Coordinates of C-alpha atoms in Angstrom, one line a residue:
X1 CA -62.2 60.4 93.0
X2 CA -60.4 62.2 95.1
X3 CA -59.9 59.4 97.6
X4 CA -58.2 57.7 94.8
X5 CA -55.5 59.9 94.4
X6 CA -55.3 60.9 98.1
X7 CA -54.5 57.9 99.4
X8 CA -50.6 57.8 98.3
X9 CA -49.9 61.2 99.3
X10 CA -49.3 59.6 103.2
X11 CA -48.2 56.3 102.0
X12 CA -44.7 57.9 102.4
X13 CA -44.7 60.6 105.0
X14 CA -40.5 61.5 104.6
X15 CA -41.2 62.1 100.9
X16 CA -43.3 64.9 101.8
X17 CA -41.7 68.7 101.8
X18 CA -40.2 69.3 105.1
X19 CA -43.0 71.3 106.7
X20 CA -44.8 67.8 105.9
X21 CA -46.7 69.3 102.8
X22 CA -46.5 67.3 99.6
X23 CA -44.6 69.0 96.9
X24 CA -47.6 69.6 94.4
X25 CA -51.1 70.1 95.0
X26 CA -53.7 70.1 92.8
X27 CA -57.2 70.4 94.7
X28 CA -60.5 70.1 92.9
X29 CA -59.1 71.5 89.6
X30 CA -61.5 72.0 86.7
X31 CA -60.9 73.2 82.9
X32 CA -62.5 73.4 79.9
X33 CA -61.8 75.0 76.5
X34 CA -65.4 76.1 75.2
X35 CA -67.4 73.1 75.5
X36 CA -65.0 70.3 75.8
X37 CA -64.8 69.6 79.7
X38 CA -61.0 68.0 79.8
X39 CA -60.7 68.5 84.0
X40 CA -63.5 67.5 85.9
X41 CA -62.5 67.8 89.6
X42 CA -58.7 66.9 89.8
X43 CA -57.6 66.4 93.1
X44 CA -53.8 65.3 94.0
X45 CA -50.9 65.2 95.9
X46 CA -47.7 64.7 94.6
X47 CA -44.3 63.8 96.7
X48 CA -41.0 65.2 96.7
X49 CA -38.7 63.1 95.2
X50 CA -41.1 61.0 93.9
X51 CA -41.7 59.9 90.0
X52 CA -45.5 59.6 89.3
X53 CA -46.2 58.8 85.7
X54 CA -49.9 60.1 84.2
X55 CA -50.7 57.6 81.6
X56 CA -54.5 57.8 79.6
X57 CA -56.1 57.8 76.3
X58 CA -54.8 61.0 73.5
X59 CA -56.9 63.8 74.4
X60 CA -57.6 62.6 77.8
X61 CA -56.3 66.0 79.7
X62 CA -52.4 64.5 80.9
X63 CA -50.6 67.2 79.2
X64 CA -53.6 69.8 80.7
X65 CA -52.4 68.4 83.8
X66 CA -48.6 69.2 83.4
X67 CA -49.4 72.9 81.8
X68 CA -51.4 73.5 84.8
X69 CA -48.5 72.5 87.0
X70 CA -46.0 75.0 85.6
X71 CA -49.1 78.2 85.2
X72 CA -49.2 77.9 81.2
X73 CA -52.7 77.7 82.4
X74 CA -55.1 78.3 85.3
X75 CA -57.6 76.6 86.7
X76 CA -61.4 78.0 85.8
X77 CA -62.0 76.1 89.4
X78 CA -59.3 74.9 92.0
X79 CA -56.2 75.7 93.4
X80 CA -52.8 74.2 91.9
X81 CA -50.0 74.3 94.8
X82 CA -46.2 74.5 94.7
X83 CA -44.8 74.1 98.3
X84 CA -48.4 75.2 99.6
X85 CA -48.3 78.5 97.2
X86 CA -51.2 78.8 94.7
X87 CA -50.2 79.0 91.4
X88 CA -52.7 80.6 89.4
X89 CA -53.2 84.3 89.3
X90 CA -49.6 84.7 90.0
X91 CA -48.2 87.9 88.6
X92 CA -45.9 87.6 85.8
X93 CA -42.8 88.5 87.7
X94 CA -43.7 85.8 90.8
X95 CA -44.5 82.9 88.2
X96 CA -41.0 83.7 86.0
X97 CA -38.9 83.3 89.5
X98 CA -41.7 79.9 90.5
X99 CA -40.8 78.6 86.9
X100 CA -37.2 78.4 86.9
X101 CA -37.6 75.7 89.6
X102 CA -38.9 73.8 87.1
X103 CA -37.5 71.9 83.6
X104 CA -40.0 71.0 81.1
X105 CA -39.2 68.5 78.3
X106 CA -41.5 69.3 76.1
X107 CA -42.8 66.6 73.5
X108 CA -41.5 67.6 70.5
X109 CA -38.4 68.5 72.4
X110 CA -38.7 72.7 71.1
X111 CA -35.0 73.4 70.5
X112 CA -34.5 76.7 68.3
X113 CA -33.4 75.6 65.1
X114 CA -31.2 78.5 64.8
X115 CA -29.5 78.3 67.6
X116 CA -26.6 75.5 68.5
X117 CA -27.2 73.0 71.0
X118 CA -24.9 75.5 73.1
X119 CA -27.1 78.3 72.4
X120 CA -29.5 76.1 73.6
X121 CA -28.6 75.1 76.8
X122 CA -27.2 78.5 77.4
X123 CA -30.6 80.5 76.9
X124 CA -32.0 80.0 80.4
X125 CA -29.1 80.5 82.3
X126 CA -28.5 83.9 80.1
X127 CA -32.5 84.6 81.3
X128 CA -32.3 83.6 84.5
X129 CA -29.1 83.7 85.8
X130 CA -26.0 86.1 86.1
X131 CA -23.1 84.3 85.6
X132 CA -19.7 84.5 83.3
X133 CA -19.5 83.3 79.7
X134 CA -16.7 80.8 81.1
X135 CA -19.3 79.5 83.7
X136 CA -22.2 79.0 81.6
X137 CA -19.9 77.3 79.4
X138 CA -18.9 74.9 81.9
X139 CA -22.6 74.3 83.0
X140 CA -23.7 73.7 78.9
X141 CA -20.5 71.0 79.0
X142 CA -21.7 69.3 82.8
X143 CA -25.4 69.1 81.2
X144 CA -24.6 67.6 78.4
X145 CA -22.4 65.0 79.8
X146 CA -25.4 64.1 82.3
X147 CA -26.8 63.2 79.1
X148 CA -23.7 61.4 77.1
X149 CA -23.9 64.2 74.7
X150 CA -21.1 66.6 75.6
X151 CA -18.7 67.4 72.6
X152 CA -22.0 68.5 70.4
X153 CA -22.0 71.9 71.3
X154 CA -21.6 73.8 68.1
X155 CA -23.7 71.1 66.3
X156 CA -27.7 72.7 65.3
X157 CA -31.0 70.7 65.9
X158 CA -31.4 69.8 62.2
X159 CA -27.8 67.9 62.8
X160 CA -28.9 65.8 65.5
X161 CA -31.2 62.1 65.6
X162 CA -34.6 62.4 67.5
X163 CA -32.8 60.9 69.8
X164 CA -30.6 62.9 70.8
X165 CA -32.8 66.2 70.3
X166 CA -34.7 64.5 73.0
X167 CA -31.4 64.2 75.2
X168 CA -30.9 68.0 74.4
X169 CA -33.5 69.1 75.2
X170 CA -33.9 67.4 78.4
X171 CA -30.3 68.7 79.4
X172 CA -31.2 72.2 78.7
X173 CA -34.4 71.7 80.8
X174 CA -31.9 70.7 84.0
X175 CA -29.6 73.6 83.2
X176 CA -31.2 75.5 86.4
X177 CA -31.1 72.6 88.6
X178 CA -35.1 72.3 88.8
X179 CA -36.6 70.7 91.6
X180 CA -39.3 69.6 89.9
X181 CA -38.7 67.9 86.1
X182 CA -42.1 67.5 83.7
X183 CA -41.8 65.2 81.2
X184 CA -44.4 65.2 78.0
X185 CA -44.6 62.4 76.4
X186 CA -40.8 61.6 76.2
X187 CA -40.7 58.8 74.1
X188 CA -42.7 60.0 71.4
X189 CA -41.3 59.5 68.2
X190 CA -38.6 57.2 69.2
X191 CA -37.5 53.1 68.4
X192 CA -37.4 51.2 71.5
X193 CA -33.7 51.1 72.4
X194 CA -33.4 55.4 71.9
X195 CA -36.8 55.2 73.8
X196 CA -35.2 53.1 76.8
X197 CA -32.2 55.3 77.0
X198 CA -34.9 58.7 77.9
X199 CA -36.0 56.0 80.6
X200 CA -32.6 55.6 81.9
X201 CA -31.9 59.2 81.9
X202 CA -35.1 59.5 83.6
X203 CA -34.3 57.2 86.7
X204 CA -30.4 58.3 86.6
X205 CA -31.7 62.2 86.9
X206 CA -34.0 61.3 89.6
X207 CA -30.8 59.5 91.4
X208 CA -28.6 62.1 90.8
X209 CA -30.8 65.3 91.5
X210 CA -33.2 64.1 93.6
X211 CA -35.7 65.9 91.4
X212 CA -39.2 65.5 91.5
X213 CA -40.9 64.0 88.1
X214 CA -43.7 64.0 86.4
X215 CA -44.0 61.8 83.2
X216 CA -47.0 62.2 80.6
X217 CA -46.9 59.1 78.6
X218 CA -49.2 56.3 76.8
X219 CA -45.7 54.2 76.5
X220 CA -46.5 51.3 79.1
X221 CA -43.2 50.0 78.8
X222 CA -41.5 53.9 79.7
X223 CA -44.8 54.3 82.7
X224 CA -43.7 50.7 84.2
X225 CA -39.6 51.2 84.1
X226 CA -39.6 54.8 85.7
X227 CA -42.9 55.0 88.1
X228 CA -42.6 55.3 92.0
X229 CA -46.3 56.0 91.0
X230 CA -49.2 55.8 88.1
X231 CA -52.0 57.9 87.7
X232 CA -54.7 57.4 85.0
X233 CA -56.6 60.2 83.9
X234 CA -59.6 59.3 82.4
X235 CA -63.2 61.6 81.3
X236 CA -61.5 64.4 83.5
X237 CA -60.4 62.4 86.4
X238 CA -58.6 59.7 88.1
X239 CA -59.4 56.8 88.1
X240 CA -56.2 54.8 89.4
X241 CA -53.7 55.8 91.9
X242 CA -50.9 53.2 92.4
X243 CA -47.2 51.5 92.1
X244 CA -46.6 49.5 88.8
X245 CA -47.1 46.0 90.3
X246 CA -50.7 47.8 91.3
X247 CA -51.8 48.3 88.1
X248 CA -50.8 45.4 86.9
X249 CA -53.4 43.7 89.2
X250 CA -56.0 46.2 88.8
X251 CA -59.6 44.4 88.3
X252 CA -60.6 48.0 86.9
X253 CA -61.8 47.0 83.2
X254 CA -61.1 50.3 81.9
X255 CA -57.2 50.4 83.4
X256 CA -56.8 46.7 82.1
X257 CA -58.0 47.8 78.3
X258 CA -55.9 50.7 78.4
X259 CA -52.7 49.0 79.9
X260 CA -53.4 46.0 77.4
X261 CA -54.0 48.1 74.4
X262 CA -57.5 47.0 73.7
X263 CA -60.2 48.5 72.4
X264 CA -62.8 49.6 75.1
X265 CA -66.7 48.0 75.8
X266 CA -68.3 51.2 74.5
X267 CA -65.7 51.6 71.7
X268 CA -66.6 47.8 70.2
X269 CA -70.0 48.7 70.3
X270 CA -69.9 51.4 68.6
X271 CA -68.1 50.0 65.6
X272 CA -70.7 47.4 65.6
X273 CA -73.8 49.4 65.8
X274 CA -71.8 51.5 62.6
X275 CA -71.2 48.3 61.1

């Protein structure tokens, strides 16, 4: 499988790094937790610049994937790469400086409730950076208008819609001006218009920041509006590397079920053979 997800990481040579590396690596990456085998073998190679949506069944591994990317977790086999350095095994003061060149949106968005949505946005530029009151303040308000929400500092979590916990929480995961963005299933939860306006701030961040992304969704309508490129993860591996209008004419079954919403071969059967 590795020749499926290998073949796109040339496909567009000036949206590699600039030593002509790809901005992500993941090579031959296994995991398991006990004796559930999620990774079997994960090889890719992910461009600067570039959004490349991981779409696949609930439990499949894509969130694995993205927790692997950041070093929430290591690799019982492989090497995960940022800019050509391995990720794992890091020590904990190397992988705190790696992280804040990331923003994670997390699916359940993970504001603290007892904090405001200044508090917030505030808290990893208080971590992470040594700057005035007056200028954090001014960075909360630029965030928030990125996201058409500033004006709501001194609201709380519990005051907000889903929608627009989602929006806060996706400003306070650009308040260090990441060069890579990870997305976990951002649409979760919402109605289709709120869930179209995470899409456009997904393609109007990208425009604006020239961020790298990575989107974990099953939301076909999300994958297909903000893709450069779609992986499918499926039984620990890919099995489709490819643009939107790719997918779409895939003559892989198992990619057409998904993508359609049906039910797979060996799923029917096995309601009939319970039956």
């Amino acid at each position: 499988m590795a020749e499926v997800a290998d073949k796109q990481a040339t496909a567009n040579p000036e949206a590699a790094d600039v030593d002509g590396r790809p901005i992500i690596e993941l090579v031959d990456v296994y995991k398991r937790f006990g004796d559930l085998h999620v990774l079997r073998g994960i090889n890719v190679r992910l461009n600067k610049g570039e959004t490349t949506v991981i779409i696949g069944e609930s439990g499949a591994g894509k969130s694995v994937v993205l927790k692997h990317i950041v070093g929430l977790l290591d690799p019982e086999k492989g090497e995960v790469r940022y800019r050509g350095q391995v990720i794992g095994g890091m020590k904990r003061r190397a992988l705190t400086e790696l992280r804040t060149h990331f923003g994670y949106l997390f699916q359940m968005s993970a504001l603290f409730d007892s904090l405001t949505v200044e508090e917030n946005l505030a808290f990893p530029l208080v971590e992470h950076r040594k700057l005035a009151e007056a200028r954090i303040k001014e960075i909360v308000a630029q965030k928030l208008s990125m996201v058409g929400l500033d004006g709501i500092q001194s609201k709380k979590p519990a005051d907000l819609s889903g929608g627009q916990r989602k929006r806060v929480a996706l400003a306070r995961a650009i308040a260090l001006d990441p060069e890579v963005i990870l997305y976990d299933e951002p649409t979760t939860g919402l109605d289709p218009p709120r869930a179209d306006v995470i899409n456009e701030l997904i393609i109007k961040l990208k425009q604006e920041t020239g961020a790298t992304s990575i989107v974990v969704t099953h939301d076909m309508a999300s994958a297909n509006k903000v893709a450069d490129r779609i992986l499918m993860l499926l039984e620990g591996r890919f099995i489709f590397d490819g643009t939107p209008a790719e997918l779409t004419g895939t003559d892989d079954e198992r990619v057409r079920d998904f993508v359609q919403g049906r039910a797979s071969r060996e799923d029917m059967m096995s309601l009939q053979r319970k039956g």
